[in-house]
Short mmCIF file of C-alpha atoms in Angstrom, two decimals:
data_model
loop_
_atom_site.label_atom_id
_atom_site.label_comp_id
_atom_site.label_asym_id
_atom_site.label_seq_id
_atom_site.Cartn_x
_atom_site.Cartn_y
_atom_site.Cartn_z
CA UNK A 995 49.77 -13.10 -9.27
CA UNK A 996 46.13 -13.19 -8.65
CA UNK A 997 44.27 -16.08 -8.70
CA UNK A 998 41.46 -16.58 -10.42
CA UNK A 999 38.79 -17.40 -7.90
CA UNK A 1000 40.58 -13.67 -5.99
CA UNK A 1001 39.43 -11.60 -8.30
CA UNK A 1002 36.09 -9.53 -7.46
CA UNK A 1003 34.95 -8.42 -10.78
CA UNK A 1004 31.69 -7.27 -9.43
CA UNK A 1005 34.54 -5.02 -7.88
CA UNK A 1006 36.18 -4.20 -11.13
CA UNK A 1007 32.33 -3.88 -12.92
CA UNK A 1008 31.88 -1.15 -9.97
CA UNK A 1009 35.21 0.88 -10.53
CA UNK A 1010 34.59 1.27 -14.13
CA UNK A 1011 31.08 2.46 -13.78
CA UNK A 1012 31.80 5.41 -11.28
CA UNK A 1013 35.42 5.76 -13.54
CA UNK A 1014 32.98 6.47 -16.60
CA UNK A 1015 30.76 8.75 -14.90
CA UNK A 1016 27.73 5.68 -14.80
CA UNK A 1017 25.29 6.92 -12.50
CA UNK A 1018 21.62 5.07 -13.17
CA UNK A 1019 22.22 1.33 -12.86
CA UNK A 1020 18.82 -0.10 -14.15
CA UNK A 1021 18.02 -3.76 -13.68
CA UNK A 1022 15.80 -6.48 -13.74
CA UNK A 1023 17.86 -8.24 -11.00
CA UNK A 1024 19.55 -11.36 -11.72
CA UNK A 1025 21.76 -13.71 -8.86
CA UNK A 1026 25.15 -12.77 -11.63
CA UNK A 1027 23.92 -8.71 -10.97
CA UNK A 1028 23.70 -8.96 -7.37
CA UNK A 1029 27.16 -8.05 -5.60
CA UNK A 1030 26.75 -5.42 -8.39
CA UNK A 1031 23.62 -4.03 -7.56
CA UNK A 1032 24.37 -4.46 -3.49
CA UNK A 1033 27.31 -1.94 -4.30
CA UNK A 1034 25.39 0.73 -6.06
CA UNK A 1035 22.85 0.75 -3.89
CA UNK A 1036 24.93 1.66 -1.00
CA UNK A 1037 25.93 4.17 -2.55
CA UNK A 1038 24.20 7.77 -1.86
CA UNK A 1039 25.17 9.18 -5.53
CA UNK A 1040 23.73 6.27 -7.34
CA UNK A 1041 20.29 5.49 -8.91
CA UNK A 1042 19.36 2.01 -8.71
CA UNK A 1043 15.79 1.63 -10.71
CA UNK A 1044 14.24 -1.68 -10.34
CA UNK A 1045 12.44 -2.24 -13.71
CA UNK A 1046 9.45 -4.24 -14.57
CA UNK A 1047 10.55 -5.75 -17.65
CA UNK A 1048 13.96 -5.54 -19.08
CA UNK A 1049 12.57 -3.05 -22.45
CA UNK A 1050 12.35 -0.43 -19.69
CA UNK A 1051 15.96 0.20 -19.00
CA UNK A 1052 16.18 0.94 -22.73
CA UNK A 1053 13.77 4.22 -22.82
CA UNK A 1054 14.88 4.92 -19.22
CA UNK A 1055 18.33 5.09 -20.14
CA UNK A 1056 17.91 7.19 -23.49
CA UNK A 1057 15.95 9.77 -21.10
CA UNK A 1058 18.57 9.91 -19.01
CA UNK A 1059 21.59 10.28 -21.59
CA UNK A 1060 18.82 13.11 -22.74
CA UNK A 1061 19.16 15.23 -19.90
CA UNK A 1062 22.65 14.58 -19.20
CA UNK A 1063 23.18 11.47 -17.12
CA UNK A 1064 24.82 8.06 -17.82
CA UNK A 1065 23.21 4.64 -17.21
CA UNK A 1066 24.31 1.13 -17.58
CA UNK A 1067 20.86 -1.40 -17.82
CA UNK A 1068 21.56 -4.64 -15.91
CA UNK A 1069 19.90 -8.35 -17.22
CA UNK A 1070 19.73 -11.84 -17.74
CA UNK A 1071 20.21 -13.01 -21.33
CA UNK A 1072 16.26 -13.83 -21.36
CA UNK A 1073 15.79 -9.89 -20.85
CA UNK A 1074 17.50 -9.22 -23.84
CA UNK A 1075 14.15 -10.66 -26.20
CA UNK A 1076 12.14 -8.72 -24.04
CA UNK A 1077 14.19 -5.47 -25.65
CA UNK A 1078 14.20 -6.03 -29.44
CA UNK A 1079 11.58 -2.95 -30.68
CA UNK A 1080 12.93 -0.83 -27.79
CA UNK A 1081 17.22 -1.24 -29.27
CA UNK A 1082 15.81 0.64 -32.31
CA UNK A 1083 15.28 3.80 -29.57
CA UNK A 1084 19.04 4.04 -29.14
CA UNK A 1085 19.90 3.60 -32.68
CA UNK A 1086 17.62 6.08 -34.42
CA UNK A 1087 17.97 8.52 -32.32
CA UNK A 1088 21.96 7.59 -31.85
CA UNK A 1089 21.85 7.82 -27.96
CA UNK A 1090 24.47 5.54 -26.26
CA UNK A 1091 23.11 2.56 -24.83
CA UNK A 1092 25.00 0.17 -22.70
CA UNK A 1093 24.16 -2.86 -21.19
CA UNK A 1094 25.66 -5.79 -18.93
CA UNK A 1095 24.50 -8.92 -19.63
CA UNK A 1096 24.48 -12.38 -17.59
CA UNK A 1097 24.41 -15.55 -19.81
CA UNK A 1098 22.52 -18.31 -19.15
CA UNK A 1099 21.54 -21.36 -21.58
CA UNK A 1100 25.32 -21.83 -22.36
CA UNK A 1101 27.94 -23.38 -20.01
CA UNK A 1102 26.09 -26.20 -17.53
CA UNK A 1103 23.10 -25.16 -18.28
CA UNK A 1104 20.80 -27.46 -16.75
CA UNK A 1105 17.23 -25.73 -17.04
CA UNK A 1106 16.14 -26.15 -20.69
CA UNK A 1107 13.72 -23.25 -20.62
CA UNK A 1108 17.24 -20.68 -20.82
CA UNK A 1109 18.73 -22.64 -23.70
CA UNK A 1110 16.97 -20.98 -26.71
CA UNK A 1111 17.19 -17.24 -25.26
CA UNK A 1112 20.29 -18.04 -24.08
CA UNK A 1113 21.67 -18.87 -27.93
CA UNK A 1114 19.74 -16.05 -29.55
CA UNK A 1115 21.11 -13.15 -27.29
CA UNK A 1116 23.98 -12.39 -29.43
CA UNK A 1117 22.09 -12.78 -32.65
CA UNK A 1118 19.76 -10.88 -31.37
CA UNK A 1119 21.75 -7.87 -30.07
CA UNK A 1120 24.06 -8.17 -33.07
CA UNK A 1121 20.64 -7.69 -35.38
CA UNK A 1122 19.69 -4.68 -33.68
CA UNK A 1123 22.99 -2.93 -33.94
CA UNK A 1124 24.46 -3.82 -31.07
CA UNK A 1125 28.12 -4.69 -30.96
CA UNK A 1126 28.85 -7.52 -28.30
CA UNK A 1127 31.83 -7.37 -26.29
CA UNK A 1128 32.47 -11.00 -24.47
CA UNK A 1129 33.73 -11.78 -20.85
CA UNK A 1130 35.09 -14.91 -20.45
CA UNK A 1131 37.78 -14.88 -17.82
CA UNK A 1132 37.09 -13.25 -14.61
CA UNK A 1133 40.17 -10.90 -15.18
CA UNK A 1134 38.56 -9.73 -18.30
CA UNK A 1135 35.44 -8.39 -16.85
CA UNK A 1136 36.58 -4.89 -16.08
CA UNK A 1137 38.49 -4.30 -18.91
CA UNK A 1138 35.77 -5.34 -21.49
CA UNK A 1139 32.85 -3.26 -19.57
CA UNK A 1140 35.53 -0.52 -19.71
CA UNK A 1141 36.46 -0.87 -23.28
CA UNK A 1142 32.42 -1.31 -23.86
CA UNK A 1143 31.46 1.96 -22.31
CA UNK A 1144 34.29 3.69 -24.14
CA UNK A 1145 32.62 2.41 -27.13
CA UNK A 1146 29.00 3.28 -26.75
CA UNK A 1147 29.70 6.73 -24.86
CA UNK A 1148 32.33 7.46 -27.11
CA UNK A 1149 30.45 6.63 -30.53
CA UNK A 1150 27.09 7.38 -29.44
CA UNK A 1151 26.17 3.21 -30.29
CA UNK A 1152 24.26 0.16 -29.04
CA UNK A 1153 27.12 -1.82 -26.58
CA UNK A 1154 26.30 -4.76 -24.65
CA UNK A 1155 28.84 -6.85 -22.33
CA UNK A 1156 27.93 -10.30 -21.65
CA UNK A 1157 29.24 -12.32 -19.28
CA UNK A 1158 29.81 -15.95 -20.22
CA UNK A 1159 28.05 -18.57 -17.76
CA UNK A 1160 31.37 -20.27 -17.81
CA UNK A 1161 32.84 -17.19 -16.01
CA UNK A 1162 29.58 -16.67 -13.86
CA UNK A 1163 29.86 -20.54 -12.68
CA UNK A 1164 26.34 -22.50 -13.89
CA UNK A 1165 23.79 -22.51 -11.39
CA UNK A 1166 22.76 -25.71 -9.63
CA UNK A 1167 19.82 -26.18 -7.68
CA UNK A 1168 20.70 -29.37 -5.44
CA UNK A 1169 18.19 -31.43 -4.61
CA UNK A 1170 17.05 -32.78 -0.79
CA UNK B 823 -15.41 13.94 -23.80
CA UNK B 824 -12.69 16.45 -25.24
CA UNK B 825 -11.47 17.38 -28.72
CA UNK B 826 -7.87 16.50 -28.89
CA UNK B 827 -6.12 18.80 -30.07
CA UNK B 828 -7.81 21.80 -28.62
CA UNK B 829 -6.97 19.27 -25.10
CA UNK B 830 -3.55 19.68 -25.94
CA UNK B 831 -3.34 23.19 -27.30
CA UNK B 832 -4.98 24.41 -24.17
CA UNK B 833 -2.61 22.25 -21.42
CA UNK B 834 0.46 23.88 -23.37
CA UNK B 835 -0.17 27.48 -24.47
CA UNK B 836 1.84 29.94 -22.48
CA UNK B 837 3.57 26.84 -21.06
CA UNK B 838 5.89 27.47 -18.17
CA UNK B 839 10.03 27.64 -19.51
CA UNK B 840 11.05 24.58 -17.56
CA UNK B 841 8.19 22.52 -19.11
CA UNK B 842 10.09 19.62 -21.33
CA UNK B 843 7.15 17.63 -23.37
CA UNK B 844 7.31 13.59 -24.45
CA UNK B 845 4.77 12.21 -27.25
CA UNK B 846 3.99 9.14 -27.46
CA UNK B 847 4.07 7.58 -30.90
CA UNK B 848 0.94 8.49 -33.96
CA UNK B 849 -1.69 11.10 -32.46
CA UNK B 850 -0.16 12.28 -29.17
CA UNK B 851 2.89 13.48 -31.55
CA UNK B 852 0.72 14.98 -34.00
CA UNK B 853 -1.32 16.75 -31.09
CA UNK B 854 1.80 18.51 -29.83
CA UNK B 855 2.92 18.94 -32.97
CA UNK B 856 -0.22 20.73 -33.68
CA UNK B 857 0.62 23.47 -31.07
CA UNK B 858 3.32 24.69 -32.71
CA UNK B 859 6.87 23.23 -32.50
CA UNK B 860 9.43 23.81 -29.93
CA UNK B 861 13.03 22.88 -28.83
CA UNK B 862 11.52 21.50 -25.84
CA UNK B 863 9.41 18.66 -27.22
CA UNK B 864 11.08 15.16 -27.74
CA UNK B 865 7.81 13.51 -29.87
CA UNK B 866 8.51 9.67 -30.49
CA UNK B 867 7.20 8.84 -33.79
CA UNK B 868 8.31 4.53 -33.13
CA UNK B 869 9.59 2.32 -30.12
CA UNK B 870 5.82 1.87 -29.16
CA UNK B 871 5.79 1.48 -25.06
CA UNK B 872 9.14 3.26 -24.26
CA UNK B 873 7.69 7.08 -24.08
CA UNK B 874 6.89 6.11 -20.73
CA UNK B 875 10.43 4.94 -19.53
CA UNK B 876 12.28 7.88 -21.61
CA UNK B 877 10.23 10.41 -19.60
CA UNK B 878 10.80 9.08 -16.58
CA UNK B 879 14.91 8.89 -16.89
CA UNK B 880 14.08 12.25 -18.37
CA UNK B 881 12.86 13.29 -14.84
CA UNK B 882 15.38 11.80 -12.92
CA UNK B 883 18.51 13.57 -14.95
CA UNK B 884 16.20 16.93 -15.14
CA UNK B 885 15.10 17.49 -11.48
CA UNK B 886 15.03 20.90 -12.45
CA UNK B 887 12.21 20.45 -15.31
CA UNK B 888 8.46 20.01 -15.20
CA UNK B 889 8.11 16.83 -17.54
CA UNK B 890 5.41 16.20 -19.18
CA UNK B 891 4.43 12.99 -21.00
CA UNK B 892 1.49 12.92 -23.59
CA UNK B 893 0.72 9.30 -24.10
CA UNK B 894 -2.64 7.47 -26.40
CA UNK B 895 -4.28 4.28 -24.26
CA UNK B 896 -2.05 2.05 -26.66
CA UNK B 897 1.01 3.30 -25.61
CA UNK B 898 0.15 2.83 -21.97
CA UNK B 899 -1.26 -0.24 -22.31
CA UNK B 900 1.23 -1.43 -23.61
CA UNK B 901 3.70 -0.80 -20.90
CA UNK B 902 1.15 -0.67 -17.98
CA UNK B 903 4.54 -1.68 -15.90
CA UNK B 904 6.40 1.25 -16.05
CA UNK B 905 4.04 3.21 -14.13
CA UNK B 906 5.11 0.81 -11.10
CA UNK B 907 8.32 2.04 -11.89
CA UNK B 908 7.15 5.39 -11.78
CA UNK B 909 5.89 5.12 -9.13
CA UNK B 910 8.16 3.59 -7.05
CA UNK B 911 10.79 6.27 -7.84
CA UNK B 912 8.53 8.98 -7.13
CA UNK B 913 9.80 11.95 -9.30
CA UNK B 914 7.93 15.13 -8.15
CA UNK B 915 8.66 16.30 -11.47
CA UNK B 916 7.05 14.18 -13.84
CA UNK B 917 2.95 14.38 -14.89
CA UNK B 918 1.43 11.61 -17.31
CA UNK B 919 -1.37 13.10 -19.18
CA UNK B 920 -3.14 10.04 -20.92
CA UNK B 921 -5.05 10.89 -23.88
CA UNK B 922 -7.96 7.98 -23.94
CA UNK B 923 -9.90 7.75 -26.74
CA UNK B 924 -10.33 3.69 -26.08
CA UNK B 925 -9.10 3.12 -29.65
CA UNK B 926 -6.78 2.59 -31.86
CA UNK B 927 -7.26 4.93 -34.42
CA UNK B 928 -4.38 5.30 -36.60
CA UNK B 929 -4.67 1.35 -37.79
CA UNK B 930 -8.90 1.54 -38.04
CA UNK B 931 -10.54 2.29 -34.95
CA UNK B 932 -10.10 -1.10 -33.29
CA UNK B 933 -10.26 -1.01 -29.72
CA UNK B 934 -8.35 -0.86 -26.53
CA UNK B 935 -8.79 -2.36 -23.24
CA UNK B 936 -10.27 0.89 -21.92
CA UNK B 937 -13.00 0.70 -24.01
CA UNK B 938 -13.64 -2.19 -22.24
CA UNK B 939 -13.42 -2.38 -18.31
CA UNK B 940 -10.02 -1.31 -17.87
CA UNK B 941 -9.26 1.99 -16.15
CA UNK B 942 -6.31 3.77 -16.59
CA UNK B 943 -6.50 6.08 -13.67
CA UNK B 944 -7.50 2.89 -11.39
CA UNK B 945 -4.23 0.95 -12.76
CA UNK B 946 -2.39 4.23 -11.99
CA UNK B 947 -3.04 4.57 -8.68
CA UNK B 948 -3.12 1.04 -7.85
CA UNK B 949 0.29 1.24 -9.19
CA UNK B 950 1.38 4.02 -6.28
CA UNK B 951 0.76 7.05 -7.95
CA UNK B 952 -0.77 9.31 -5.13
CA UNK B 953 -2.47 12.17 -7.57
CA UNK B 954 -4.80 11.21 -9.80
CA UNK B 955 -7.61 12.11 -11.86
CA UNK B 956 -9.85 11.32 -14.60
CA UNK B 957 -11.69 13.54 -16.61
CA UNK B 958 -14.98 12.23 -18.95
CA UNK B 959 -16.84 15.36 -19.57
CA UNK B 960 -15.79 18.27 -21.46
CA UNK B 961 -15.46 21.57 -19.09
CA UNK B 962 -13.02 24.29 -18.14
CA UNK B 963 -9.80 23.06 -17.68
CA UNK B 964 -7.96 25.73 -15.44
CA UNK B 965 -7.51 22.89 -12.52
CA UNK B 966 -6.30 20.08 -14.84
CA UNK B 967 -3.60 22.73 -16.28
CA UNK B 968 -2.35 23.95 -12.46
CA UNK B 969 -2.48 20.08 -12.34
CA UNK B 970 -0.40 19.15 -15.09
CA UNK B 971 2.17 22.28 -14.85
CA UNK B 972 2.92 22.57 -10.91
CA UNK B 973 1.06 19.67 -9.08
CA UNK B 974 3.20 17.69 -6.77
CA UNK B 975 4.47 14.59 -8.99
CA UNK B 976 4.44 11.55 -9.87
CA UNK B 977 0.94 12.16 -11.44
CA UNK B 978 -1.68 11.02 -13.40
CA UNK B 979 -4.42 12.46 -15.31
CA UNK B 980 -7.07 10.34 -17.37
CA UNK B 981 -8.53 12.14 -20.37
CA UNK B 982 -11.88 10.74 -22.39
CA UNK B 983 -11.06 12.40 -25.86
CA UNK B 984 -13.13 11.90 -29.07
CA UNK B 985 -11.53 8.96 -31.14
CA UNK B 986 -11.26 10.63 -34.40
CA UNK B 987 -9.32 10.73 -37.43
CA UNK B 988 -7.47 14.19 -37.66
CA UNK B 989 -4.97 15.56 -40.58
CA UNK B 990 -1.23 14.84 -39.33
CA UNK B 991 0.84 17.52 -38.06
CA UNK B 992 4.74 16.57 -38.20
CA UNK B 993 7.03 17.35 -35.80
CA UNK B 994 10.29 18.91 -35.99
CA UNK B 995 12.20 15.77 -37.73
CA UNK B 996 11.21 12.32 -38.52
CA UNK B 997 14.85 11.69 -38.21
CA UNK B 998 15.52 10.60 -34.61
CA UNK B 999 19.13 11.62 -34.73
CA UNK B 1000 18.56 15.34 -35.49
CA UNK B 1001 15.41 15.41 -33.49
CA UNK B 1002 17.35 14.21 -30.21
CA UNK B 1003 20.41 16.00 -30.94
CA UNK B 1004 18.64 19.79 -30.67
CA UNK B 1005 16.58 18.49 -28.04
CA UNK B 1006 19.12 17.32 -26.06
CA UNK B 1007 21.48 20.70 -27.04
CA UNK B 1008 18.07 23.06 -25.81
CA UNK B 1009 17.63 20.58 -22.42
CA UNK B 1010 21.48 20.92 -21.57
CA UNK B 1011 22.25 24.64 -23.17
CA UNK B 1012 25.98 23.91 -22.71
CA UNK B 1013 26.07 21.29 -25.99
CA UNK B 1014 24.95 18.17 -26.82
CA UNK B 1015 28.84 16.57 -26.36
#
């Protein structure tokens, strides 16, 4: 049986995304996204699209699903305030939108400045018709982006994936 | 400075088939809505700032299309950053025609930051867009139009228009679903899945 700390779920993120036909991987980059965004940018039948601010991913992405291609948008929990007007995009027009989420301001936080983002991101996501989908186990990642992009490609919703800090492992900055 | 919606009548009669056409929110809509309606057109009539984005995601699943956005100073202000994004993905396909009147005139006339010292076409370029091009007095139009419908993309044209109050023109739906779902059906012919 695997272990825990054996599992690459950046890996498993990765397999669903080119399983589901996710071609446009927009980000505002975060250390969580990284092996993640490493992967699709090696590859030659991939769109990477560094954003500016996190709201962009969400018009970028409905343009896309417009003319036929999939996207997934890539961000830190504090990206997610940065997207409120923009979530109502996806829902009045019902375009599937999905995005995956790293959490900060939970587990270890140590920086204050994350904490109150950090708590709002599912209130906020829920109140814009997004339905969360939770990873808290590294062996759950896959299956929940999976069962996400079913849900949002499928049902032509809001879906967003977050990835619990516990999961992630809290950052430290160590001093000296 | 130009009359609006004879601007915008006059960039899209005859327009080319592969021309796909983005609105930005309040007069830009009405504008192209004023031309005459068309399976073509996605016209946001909300989500103030994200014409910009849509477009360009627009572009990069359409390689095929001409896309052109139709965006007020607002809108563009407001999301001055996506036109580093534009930019820096470089779709040859894609023309930004800002429509400046240096005011916001659907809430009273207030105005924008390009009524002050804030250029548009300067931020544009500065932001990597290689074509440019602003245009203050009213004249023919012929080079503006080869501009907007065949010139080498990502580009940018400034456009001084009169800030005025004119009747609205609706577009196809207010109702995003059914507006999207025939846009997306004429963009991908096979079916909107």
């Amino acid at each position: 049986m695997q272990s825990q700390e054996n599992i690459d779920w950046h890996q498993d993120i990765f397999d669903v995304l080119e399983c589901q036909g996710i071609d446009l991987i927009a980000h505002v980059p975060d250390a969580g996204h990284a092996p993640l965004i490493r992967k699709c940018d090696a590859r030659n039948d991939m769109d990477v699209v560094t954003l500016t601010t996190e709201e962009e991913g969400v018009g970028l992405l409905c343009g896309a699903w417009a003319g036929g291609r999939k996207g997934v948008l890539l961000m830190q929990s504090s990206g997610v305030g940065n997207c409120i007007n923009a979530l109502a995009l996806p829902v009045i027009c019902r375009v599937p939108f999905l995005s995956i989420i790293s959490m900060r301001g939970e587990w270890g936080e140590f920086i204050p400045w994350q904490v109150p983002m950090g708590r709002g991101t599912p209130k906020v996501l829920e109140a814009m018709e997004v339905s969360v989908f939770r990873a808290d186990a590294k062996e759950k990642v896959g299956e929940t982006v999976n069962a996400a992009g079913q849900f949002a490609f499928n049902t032509r919703r809001s879906a967003a994936v977050l990835l619990s800090q516990e999961m992630l492992g809290a950052k430290q900055f160590k001093e000296g | 400075m130009f009359q609006r919606r004879a601007l915008v009548a006059s960039l899209l009669e005859d327009r080319p088939a592969n021309m796909v056409v983005v609105s930005s929110l309040g007069n830009p809509t009405w504008d192209v809505a004023a031309v005459g309606d068309h399976p073509l057109n996605f016209n946001f009539i909300g989500a103030m700032g994200q014409a910009g984005p849509f477009a360009l995601g627009l572009a990069m699943a359409k390689p095929d299309k001409r896309i052109v956005l139709f965006a007020g100073d607002g809108e563009l202000l407001m999301s001055l950053g996506v036109l580093a994004t534009i930019a820096n993905q470089a779709p040859v396909n894609l023309a930004v025609v800002a429509l400046d009147n240096e005011s916001y005139v659907e809430t009273g006339n207030q105005p924008t930051a390009t009524a002050g010292p804030t250029d548009l076409e300067a931020v544009a370029r500065a932001c990597g867009f290689v074509q440019t091009r602003s245009v203050v007095e009213e004249g023919p139009l012929d080079d503006i139009r080869d501009m907007v419908w065949q010139g080498e993309g990502p580009l940018f044209v400034n456009i001084k228009i009169v800030a005025e109050a004119l009747p609205l023109v609706f577009p196809y739906s207010f109702d995003g679903a059914t507006a999207m779902n025939r846009f997306r059906g004429a963009l991908n012919e096979s079916g909107t899945g």
